[in-house]
JSON list of C-alpha atoms in Angstrom, two decimals:
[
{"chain": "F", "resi": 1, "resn": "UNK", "atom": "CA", "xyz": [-7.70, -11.81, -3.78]},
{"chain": "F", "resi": 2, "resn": "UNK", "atom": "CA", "xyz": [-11.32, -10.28, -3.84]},
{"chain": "F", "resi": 3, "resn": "UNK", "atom": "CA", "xyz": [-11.58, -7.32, -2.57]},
{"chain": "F", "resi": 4, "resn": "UNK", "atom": "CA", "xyz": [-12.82, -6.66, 1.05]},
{"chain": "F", "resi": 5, "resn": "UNK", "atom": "CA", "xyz": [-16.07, -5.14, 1.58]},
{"chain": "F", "resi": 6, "resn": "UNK", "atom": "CA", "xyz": [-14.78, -3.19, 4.63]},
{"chain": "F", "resi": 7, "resn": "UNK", "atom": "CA", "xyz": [-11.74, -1.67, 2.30]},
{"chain": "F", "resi": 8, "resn": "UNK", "atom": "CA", "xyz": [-14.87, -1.18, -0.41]},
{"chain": "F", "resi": 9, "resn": "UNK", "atom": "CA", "xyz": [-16.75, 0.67, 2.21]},
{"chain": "F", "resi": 10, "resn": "UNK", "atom": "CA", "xyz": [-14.50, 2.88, 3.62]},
{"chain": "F", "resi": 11, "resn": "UNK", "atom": "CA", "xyz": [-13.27, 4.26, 0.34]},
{"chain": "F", "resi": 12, "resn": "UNK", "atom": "CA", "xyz": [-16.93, 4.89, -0.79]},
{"chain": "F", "resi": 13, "resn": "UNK", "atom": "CA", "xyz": [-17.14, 6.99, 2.01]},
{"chain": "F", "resi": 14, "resn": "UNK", "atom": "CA", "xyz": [-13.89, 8.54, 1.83]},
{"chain": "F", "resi": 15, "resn": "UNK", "atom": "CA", "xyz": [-13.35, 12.07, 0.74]},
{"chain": "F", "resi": 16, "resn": "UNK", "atom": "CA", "xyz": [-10.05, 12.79, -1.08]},
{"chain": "F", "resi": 17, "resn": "UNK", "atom": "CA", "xyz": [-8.63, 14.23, -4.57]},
{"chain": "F", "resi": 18, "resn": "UNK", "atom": "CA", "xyz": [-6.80, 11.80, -5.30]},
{"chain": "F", "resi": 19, "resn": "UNK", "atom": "CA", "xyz": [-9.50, 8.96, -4.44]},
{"chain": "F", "resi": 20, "resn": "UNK", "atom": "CA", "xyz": [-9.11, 6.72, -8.28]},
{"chain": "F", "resi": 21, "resn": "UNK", "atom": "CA", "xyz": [-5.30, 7.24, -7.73]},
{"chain": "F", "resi": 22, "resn": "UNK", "atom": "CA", "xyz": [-5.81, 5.72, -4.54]},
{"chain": "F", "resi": 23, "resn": "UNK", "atom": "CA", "xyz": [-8.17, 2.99, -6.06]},
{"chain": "F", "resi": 24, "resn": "UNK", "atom": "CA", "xyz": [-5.50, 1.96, -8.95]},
{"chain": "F", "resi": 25, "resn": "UNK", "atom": "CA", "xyz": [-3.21, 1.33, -6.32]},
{"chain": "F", "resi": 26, "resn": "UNK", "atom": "CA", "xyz": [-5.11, -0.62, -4.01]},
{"chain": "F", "resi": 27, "resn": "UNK", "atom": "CA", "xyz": [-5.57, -2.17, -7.46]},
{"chain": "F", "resi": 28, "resn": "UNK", "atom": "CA", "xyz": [-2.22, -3.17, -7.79]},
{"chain": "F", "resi": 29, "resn": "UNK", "atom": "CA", "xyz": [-1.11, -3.93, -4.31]},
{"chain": "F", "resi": 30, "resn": "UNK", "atom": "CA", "xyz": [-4.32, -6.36, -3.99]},
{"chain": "F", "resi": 31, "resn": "UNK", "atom": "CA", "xyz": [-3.77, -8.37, -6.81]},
{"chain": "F", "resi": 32, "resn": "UNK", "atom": "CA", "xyz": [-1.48, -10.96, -5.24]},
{"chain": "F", "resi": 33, "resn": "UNK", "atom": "CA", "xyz": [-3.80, -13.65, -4.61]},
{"chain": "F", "resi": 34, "resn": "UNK", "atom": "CA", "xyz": [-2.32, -13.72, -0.85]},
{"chain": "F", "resi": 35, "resn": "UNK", "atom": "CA", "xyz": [-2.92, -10.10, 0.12]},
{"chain": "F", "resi": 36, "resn": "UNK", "atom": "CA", "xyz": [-5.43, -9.73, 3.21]},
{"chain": "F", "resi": 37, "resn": "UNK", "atom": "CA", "xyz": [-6.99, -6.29, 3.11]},
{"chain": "F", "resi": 38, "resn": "UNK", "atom": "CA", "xyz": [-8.37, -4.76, 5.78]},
{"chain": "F", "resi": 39, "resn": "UNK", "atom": "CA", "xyz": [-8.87, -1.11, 7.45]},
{"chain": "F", "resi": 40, "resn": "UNK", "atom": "CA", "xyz": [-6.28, -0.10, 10.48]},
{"chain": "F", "resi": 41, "resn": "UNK", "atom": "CA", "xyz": [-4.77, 2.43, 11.61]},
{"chain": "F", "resi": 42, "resn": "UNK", "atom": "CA", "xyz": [-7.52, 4.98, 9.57]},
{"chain": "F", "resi": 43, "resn": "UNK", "atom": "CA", "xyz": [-6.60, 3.58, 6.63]},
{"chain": "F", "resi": 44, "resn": "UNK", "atom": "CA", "xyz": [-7.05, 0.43, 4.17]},
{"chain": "F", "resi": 45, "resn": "UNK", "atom": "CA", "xyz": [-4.38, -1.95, 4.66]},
{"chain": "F", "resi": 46, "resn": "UNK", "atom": "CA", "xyz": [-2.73, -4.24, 3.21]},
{"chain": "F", "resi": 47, "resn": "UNK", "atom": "CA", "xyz": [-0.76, -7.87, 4.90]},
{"chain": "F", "resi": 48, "resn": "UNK", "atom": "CA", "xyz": [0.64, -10.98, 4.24]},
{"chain": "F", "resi": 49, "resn": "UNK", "atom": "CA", "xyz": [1.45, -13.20, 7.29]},
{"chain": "F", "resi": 50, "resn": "UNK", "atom": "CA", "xyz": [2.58, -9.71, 8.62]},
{"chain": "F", "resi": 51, "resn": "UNK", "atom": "CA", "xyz": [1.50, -5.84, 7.98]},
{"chain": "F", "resi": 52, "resn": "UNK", "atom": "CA", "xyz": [2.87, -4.90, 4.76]},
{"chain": "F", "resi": 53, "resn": "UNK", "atom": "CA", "xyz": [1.23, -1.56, 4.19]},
{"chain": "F", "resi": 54, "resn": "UNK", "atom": "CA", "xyz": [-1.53, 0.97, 5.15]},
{"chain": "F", "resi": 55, "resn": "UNK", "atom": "CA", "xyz": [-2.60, 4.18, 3.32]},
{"chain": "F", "resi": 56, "resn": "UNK", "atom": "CA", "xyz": [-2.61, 7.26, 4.76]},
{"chain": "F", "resi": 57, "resn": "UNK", "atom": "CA", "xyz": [-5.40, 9.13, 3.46]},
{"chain": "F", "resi": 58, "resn": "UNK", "atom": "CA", "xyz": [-5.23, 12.10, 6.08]},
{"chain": "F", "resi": 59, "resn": "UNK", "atom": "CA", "xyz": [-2.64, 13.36, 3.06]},
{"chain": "F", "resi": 60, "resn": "UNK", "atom": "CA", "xyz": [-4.40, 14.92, 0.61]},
{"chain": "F", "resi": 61, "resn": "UNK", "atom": "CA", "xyz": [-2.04, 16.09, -1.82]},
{"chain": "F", "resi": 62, "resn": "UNK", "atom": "CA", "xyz": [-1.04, 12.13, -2.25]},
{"chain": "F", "resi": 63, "resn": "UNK", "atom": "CA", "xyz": [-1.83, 9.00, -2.16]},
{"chain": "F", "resi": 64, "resn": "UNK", "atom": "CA", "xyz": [0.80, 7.94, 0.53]},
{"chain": "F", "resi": 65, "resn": "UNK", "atom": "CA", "xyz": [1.56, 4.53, 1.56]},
{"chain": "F", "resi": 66, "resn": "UNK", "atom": "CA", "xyz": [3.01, 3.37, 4.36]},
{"chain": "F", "resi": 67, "resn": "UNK", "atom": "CA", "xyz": [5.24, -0.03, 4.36]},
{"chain": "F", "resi": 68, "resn": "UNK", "atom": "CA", "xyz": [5.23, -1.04, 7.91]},
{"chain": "F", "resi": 69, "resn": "UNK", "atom": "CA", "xyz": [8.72, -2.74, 7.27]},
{"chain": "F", "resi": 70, "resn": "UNK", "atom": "CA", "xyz": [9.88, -0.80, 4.21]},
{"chain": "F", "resi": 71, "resn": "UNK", "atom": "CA", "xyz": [13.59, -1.22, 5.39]},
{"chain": "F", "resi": 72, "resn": "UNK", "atom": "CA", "xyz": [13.65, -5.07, 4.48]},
{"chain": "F", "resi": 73, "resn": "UNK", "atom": "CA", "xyz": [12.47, -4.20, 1.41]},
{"chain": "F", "resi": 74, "resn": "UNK", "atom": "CA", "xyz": [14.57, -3.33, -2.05]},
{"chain": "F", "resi": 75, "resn": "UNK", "atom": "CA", "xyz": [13.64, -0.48, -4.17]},
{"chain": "F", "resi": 76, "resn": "UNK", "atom": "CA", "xyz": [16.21, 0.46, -6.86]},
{"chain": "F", "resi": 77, "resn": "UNK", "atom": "CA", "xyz": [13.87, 3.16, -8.25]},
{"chain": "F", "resi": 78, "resn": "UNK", "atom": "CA", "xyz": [13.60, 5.60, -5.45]},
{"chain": "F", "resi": 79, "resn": "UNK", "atom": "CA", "xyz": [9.62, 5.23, -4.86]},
{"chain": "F", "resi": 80, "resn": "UNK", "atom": "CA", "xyz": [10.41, 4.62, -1.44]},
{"chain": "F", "resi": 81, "resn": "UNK", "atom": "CA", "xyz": [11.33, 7.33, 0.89]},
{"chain": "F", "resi": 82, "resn": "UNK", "atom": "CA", "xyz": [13.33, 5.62, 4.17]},
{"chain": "F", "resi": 83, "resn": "UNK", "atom": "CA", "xyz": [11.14, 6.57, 7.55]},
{"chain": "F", "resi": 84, "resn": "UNK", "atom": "CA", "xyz": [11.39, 5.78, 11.23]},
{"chain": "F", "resi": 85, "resn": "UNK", "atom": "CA", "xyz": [11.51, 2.83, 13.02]},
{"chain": "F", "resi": 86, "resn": "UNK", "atom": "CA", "xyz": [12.15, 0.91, 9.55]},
{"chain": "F", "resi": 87, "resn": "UNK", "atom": "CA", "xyz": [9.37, 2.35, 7.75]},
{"chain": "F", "resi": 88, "resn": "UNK", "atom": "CA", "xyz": [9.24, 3.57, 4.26]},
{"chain": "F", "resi": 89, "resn": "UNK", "atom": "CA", "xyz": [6.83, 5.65, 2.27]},
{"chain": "F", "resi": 90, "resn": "UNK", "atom": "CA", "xyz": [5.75, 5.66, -1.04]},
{"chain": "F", "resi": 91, "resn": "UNK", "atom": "CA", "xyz": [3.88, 9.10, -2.34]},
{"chain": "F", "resi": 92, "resn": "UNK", "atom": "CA", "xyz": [2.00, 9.14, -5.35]},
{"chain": "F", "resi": 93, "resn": "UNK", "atom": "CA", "xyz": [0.61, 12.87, -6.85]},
{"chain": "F", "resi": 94, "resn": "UNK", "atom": "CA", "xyz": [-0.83, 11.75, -9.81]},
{"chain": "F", "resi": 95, "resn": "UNK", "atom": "CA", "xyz": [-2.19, 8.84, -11.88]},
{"chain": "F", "resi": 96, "resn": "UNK", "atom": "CA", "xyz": [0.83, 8.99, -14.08]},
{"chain": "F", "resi": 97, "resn": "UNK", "atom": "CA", "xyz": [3.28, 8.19, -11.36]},
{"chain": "F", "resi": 98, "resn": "UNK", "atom": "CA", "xyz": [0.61, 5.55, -10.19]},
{"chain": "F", "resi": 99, "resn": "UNK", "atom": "CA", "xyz": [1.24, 4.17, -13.80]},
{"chain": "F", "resi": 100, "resn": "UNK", "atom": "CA", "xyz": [4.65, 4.38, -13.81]},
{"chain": "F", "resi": 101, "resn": "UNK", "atom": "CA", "xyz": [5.17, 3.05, -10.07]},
{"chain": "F", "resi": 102, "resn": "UNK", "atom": "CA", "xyz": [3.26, -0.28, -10.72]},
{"chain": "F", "resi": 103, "resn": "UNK", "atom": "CA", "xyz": [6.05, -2.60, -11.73]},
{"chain": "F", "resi": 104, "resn": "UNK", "atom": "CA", "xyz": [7.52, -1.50, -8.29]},
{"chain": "F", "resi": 105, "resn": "UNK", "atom": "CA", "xyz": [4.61, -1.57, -6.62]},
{"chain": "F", "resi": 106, "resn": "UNK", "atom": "CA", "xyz": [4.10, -5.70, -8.01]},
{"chain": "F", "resi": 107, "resn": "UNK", "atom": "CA", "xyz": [7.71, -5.99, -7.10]},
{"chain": "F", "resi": 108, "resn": "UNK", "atom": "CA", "xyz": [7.59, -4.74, -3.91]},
{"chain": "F", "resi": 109, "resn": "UNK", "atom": "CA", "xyz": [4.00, -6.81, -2.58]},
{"chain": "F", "resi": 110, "resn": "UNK", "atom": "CA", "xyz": [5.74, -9.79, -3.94]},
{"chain": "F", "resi": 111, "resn": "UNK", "atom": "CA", "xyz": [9.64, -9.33, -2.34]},
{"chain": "F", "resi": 112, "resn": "UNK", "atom": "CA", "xyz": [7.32, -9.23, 0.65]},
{"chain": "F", "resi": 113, "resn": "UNK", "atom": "CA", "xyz": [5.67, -12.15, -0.20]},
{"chain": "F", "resi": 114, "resn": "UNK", "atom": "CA", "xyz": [9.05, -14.18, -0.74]},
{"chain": "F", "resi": 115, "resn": "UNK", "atom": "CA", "xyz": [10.40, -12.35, 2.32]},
{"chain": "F", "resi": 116, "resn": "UNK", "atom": "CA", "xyz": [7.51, -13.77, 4.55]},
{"chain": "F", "resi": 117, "resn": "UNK", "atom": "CA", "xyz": [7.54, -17.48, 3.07]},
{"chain": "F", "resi": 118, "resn": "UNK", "atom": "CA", "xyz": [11.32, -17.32, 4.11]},
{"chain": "F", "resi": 119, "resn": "UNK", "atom": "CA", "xyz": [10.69, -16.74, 7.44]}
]
């Protein structure tokens, strides 16, 4: 998908240190053809049918992502941290671990993808 001018616009605006980490991963998780982006919940997000995940960008020593259902989702490599209410976080502290998280990151955006068409 092209990116959305709304995401584009609230990241130019956006102070934080870890702002092209945050970029390369937005990167990855909007590659999928079928991922909506948008900005909720004071962050860009991310959805396919349903919310798959929002940045928080209040943290500033990571770029952490939020997977609104992280609990249907399997991660074998421990990016994903388990959270309430079937959340689950990712947290990313440098563009090395952005680089090394990406083939979980694809992974991940398109389980979600499957997991949504099966629905």
């Amino acid at each position: 998908m092209s990116n959305s001018a709304k995401v584009d616009d609230f990241l130019d605006k956006l102070d934080h240190p870890l702002k092209a980490e945050m970029a390369a991963v937005r990167a990855i998780i909007s590659a999928h053809p079928e991922i909506v982006e948008d900005v909720k919940w004071g962050g860009p997000s991310f959805s396919y049918k349903e919310e798959l995940a929002t940045f928080n960008p209040r943290l500033k020593d990571c770029v952490a992502v939020i997977f609104h259902q992280g609990a249907l989702l399997t991660d074998d490599t421990g990016l994903l941290e388990p959270g309430p209410k079937g959340k689950a976080y990712a947290k990313l502290r440098s563009m090395d671990e952005v680089t090394a998280a990406k083939a979980t990151l694809e992974k991940l955006v398109n389980d979600w993808i499957a997991l949504m068409d099966a629905k």
